[in-house]
Short mmCIF file of C-alpha atoms and ligand atoms in Angstrom, two decimals:
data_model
loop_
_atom_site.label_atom_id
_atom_site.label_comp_id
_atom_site.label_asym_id
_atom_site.label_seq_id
_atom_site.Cartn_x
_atom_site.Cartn_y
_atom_site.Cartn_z
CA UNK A 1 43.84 64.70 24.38
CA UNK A 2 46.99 62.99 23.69
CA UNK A 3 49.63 62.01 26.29
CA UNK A 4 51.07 64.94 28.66
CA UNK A 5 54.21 64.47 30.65
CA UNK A 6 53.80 64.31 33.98
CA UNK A 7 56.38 66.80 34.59
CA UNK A 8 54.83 69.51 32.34
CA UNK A 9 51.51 68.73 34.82
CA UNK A 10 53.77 69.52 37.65
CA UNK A 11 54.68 72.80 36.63
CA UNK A 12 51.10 73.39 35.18
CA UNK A 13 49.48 73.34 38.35
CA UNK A 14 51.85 75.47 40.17
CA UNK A 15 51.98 78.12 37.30
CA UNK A 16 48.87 77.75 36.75
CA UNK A 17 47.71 78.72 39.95
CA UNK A 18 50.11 81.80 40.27
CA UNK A 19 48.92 83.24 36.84
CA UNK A 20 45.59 82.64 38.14
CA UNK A 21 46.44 84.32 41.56
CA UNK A 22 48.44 86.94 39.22
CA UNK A 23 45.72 87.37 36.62
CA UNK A 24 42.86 87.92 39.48
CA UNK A 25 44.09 90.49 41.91
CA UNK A 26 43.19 92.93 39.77
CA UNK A 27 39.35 92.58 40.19
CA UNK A 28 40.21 91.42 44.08
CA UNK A 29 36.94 92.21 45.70
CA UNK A 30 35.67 94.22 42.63
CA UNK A 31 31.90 93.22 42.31
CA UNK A 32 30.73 91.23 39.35
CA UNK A 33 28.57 93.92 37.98
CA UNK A 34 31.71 96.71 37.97
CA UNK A 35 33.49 93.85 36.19
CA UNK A 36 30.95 93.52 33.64
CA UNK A 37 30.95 97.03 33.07
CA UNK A 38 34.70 97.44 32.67
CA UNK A 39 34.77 94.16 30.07
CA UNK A 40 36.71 90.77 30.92
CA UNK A 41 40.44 91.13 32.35
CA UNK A 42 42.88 88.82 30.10
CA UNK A 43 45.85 90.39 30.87
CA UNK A 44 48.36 91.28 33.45
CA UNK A 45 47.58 94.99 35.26
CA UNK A 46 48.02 96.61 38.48
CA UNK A 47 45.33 96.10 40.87
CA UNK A 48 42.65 98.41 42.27
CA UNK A 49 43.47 101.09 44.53
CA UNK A 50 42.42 99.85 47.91
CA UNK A 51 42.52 96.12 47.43
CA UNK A 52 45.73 94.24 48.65
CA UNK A 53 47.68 94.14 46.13
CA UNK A 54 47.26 97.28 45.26
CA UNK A 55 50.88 98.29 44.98
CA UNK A 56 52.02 95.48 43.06
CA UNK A 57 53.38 95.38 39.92
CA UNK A 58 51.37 93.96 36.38
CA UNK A 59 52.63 89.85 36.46
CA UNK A 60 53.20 89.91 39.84
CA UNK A 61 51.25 87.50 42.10
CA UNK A 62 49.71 87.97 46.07
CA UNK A 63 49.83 86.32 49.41
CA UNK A 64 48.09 83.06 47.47
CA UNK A 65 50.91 82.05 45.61
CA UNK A 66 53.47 83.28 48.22
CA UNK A 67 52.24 80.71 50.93
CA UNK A 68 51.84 78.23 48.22
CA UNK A 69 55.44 78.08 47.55
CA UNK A 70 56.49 78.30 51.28
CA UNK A 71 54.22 74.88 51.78
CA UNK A 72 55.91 73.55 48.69
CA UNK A 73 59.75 74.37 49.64
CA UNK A 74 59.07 72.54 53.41
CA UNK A 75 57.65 69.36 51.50
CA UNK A 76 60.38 69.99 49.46
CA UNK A 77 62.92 69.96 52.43
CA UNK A 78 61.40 67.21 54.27
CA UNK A 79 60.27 64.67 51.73
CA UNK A 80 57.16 65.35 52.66
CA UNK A 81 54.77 67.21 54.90
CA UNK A 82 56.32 68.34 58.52
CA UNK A 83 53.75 70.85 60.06
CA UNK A 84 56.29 71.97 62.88
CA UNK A 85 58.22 73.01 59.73
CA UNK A 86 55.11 74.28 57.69
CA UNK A 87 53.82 76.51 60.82
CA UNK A 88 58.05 77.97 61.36
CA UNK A 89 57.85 78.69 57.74
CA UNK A 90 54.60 80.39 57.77
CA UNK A 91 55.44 82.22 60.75
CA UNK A 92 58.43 83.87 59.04
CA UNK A 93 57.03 84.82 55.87
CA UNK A 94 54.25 86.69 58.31
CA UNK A 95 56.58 88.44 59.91
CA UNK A 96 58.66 89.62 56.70
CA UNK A 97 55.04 90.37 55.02
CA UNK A 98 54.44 92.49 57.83
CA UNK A 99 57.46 94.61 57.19
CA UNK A 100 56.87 95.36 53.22
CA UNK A 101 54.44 97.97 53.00
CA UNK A 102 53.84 96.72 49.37
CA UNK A 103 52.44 93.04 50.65
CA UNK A 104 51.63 94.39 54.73
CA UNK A 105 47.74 94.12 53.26
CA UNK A 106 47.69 90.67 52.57
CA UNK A 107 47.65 89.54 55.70
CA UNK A 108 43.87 89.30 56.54
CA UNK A 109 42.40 88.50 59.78
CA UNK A 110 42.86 84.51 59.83
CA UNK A 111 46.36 84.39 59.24
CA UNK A 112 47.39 87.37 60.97
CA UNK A 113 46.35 86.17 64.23
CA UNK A 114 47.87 83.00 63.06
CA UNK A 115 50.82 84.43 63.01
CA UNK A 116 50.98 86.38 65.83
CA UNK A 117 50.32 83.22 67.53
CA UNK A 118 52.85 80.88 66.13
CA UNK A 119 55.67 83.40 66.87
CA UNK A 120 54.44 83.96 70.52
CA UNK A 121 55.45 80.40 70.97
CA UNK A 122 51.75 78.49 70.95
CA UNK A 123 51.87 75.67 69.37
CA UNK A 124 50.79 74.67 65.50
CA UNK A 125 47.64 72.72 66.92
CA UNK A 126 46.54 75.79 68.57
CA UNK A 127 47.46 78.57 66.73
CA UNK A 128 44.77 77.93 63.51
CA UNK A 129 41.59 80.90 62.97
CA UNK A 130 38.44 79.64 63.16
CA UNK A 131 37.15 81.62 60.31
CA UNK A 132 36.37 79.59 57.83
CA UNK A 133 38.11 81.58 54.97
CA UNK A 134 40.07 79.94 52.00
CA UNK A 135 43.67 81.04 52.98
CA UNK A 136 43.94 77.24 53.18
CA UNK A 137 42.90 75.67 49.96
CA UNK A 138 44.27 78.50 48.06
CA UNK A 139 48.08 77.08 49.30
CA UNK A 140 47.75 73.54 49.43
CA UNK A 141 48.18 72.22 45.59
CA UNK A 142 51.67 71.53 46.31
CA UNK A 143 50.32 68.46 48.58
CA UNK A 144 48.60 66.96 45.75
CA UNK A 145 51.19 67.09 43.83
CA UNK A 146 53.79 65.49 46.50
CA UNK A 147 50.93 62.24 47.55
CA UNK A 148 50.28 59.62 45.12
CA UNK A 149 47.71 58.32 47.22
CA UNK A 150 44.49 59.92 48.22
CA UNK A 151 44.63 59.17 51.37
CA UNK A 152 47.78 61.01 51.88
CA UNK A 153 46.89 63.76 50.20
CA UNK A 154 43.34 63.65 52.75
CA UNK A 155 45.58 63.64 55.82
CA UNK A 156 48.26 65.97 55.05
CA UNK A 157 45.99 68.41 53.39
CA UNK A 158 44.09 68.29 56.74
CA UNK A 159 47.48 68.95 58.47
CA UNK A 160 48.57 71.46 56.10
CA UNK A 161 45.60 73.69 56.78
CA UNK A 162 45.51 73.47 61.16
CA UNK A 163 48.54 75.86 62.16
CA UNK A 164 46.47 78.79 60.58
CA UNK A 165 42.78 77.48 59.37
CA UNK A 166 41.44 74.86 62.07
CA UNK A 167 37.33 75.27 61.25
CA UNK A 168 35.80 72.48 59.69
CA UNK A 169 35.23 74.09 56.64
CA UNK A 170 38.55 75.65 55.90
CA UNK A 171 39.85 72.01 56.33
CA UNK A 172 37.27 70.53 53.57
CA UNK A 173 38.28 73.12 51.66
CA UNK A 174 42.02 72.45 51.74
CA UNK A 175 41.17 68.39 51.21
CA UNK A 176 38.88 69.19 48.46
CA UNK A 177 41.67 71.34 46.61
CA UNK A 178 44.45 68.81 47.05
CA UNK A 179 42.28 66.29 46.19
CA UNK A 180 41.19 67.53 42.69
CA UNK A 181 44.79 68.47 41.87
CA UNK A 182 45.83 64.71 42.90
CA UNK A 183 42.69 63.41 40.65
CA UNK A 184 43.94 65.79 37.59
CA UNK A 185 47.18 64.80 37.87
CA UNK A 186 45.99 61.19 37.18
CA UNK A 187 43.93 62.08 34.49
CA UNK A 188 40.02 60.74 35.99
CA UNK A 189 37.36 62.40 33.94
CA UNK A 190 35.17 65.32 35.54
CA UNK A 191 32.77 63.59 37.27
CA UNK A 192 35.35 61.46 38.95
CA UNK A 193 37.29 64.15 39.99
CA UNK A 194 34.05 66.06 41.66
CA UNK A 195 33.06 62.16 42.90
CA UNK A 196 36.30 61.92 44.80
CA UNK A 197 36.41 65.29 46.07
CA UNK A 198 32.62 65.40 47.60
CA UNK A 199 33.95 62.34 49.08
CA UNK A 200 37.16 63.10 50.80
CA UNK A 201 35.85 66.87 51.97
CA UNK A 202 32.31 65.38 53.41
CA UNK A 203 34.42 63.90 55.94
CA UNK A 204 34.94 67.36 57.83
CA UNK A 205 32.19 68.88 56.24
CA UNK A 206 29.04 67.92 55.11
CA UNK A 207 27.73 71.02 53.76
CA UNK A 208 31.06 72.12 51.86
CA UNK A 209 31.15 69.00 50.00
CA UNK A 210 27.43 69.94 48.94
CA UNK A 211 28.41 72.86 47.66
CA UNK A 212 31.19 71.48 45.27
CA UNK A 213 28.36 69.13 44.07
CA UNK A 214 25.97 72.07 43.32
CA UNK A 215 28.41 73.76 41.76
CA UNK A 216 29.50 70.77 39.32
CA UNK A 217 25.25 70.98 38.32
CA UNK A 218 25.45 74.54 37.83
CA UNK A 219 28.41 73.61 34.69
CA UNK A 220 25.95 74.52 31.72
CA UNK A 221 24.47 77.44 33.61
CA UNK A 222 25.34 81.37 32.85
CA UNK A 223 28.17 82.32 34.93
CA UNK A 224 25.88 85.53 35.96
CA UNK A 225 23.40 83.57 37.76
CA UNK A 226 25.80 80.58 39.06
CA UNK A 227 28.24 83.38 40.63
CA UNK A 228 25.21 84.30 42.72
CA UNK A 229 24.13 81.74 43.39
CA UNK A 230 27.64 80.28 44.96
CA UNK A 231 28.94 83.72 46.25
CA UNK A 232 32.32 85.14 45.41
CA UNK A 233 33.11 86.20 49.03
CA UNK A 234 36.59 85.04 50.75
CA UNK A 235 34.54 81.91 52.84
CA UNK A 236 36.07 78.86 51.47
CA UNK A 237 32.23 77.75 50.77
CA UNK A 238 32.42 80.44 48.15
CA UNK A 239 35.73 80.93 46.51
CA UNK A 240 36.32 76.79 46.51
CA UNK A 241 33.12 76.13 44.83
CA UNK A 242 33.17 79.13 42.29
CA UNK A 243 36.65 77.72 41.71
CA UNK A 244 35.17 74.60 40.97
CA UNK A 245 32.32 75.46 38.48
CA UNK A 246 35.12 77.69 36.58
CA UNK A 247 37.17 73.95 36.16
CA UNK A 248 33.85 71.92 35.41
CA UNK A 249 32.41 74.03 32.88
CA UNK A 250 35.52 74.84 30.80
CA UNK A 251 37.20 71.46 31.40
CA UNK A 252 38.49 71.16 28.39
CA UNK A 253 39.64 74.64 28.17
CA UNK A 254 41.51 75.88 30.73
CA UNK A 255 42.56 79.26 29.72
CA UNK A 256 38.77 79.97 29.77
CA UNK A 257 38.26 78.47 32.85
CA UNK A 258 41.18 80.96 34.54
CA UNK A 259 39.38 83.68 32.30
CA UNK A 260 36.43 83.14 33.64
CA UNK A 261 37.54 82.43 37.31
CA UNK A 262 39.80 85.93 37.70
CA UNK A 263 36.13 87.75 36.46
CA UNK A 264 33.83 86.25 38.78
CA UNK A 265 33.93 89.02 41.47
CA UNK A 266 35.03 88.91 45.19
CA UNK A 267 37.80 86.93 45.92
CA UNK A 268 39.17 86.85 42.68
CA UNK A 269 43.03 85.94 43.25
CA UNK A 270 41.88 83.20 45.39
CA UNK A 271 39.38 81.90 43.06
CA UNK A 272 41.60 82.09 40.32
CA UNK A 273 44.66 80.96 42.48
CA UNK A 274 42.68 77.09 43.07
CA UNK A 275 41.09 77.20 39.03
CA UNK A 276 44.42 77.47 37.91
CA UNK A 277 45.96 74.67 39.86
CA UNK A 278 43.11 72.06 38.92
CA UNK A 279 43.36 73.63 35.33
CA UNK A 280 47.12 73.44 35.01
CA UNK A 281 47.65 69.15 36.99
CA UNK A 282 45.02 68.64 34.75
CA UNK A 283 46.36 69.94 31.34
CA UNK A 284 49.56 70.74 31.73
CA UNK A 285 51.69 73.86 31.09
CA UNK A 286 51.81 73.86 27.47
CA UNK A 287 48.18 74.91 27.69
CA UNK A 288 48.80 78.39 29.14
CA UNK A 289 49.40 81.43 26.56
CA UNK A 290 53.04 82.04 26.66
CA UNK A 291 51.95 85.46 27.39
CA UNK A 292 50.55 84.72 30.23
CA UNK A 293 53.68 82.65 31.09
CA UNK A 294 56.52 85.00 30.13
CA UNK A 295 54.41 88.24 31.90
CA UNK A 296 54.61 85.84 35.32
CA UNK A 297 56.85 87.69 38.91
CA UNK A 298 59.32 84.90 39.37
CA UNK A 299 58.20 82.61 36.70
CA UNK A 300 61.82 80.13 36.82
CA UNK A 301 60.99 80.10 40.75
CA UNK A 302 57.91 78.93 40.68
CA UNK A 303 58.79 76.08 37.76
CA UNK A 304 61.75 75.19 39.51
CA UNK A 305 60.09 74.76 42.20
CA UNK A 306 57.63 72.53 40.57
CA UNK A 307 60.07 70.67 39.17
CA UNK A 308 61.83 69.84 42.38
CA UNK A 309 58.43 68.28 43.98
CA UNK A 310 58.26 66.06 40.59
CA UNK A 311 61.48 64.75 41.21
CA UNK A 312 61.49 64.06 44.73
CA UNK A 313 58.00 61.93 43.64
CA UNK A 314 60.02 60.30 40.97
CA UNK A 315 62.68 59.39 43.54
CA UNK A 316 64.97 61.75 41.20
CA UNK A 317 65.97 64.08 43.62
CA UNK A 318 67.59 62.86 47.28
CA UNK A 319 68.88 65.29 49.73
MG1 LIG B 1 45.58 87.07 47.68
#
């Protein structure tokens, strides 16, 4: 692997995760065995009828990639993370989801009542689910991207997940995802990457961090019997870890890794949302099929945007 500029990871990792995101929805909580029936999605398509993004357009990405940005243009706005800011911004993008009966669906239970909370005036601390789901990790590469240091990225990922995901897991979840983007970013070999991660998310939760470990084992198993074994479901000690195995076992090829990550079953977007992050900080954009990259909703946003938390790293960019 020769040298890749830094920038290009930037944008890698937050395209990466929207094509994922993009790529996924259409097998969102289709079941392994329908998928393996239907054959492999590779391209952009609509979504099934009855899922959440069912009335979305082919390229176009979900709720994943949506709160992903919003996290990444209050970092952007306040040199860094403000969760007063995060949980306003949040808050708003609830209320104007809410209102489009094309994205009303993606608003599950966690950060619905989030939501409703935050804009009845309780406060950020309070206002987090307690269901452990990933609506967390899925959101928070932009924090690993922003922190040099891991333990900045620990303690802002942990405050990036609290105004709507407060369990235990969902926090571990949300470290271990900002953690491995950090890690990629700088390059640290697999078993590094999983080394660090175990390490940061076992400090909220013991069995999550296990998880990520079995998952890295399971690398040269079939992706039939490792997706059961994991889970697919929308528990961030399912989606993270499937997320994971997808990275491990095609680390050196990420557009399998997405491939495989948008086929898995279940939670699809999500799981394809967090491959493609790790996938794209780790590699870089240039790795992604320029189909994949010209089919993309809002693909000059979403670089921009990328581009913008690069340069306020760099010290590039004052406001
Ligand atoms: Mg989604």
């Amino acid at each position: 692997m020769g040298l890749i500029k830094l920038k290009n990871k930037y944008t890698g990792c937050m395209l990466g995760a929207a094509i994922g995101d993009a790529l996924g929805k259409q097998n969102e909580g289709v079941r392994r065995k329908e998928i393996l029936k239907m054959g492999y999605i590779k391209d952009y398509g609509r979504a099934p009828t009855g899922s959440p993004g069912d009335k979305l357009r082919a390229g176009q990405y979900t709720d994943d990639t949506e709160q992903m940005l919003v996290l990444a243009q209050s970092l952007i706005a306040f040199n860094g993370f403000k969760a007063v800011d995060f949980a306003y911004r949040i808050a708003k993008w609830g209320v104007k989801v809410r209102n489009d009966p094309s994205r009303s669906p993606f608003l599950g239970p966690s950060s619905s009542s989030a939501i409703d909370k935050l804009n009845s005036g309780i406060s950020w601390k309070e206002s987090g689910s307690d269901i452990p789901s990933c609506g967390s990790a899925m959101r928070v590469a932009p924090i690993g991207l922003f922190y040099d240091c891991l333990e900045n990225v620990e303690s802002n990922a942990v405050l990036s997940s609290i105004p709507t995901h407060k369990s235990k897991g969902a926090i571990a979840g949300a470290v271990a995802v900002a953690v491995a983007v950090r890690c990629s970013l700088d390059g640290f070999d697999r078993h590094e990457i999983i080394r660090q991660t175990c390490e940061r998310a076992s400090n909220y939760d013991i069995g999550f961090a296990k998880k990520i470990e079995l998952a890295y084992e399971s690398r040269n198993e079939m992706p039939d019997i490792v997706f059961d074994r994991l889970g697919t479901s929308y528990y961030v000690y399912d989606t993270v870890p499937c997320a994971f195995y997808c990275f491990s076992r095609y680390f050196d090829d990420p557009e399998m890794a997405i491939i495989e990550s948008v086929n898995a079953g279940g939670d699809t977007d999500s799981i394809g949302c967090i491959t493609g992050a790790l996938c794209g900080a780790l590699h870089g954009i240039e790795r992604f099929s320029k189909k994949w990259i010209n089919g993309l909703e809002n693909k000059d946003l979403v670089e921009n945007i990328a581009t913008m938390i690069y340069g306020k790293t760099r010290g590039l960019i004052r406001t």
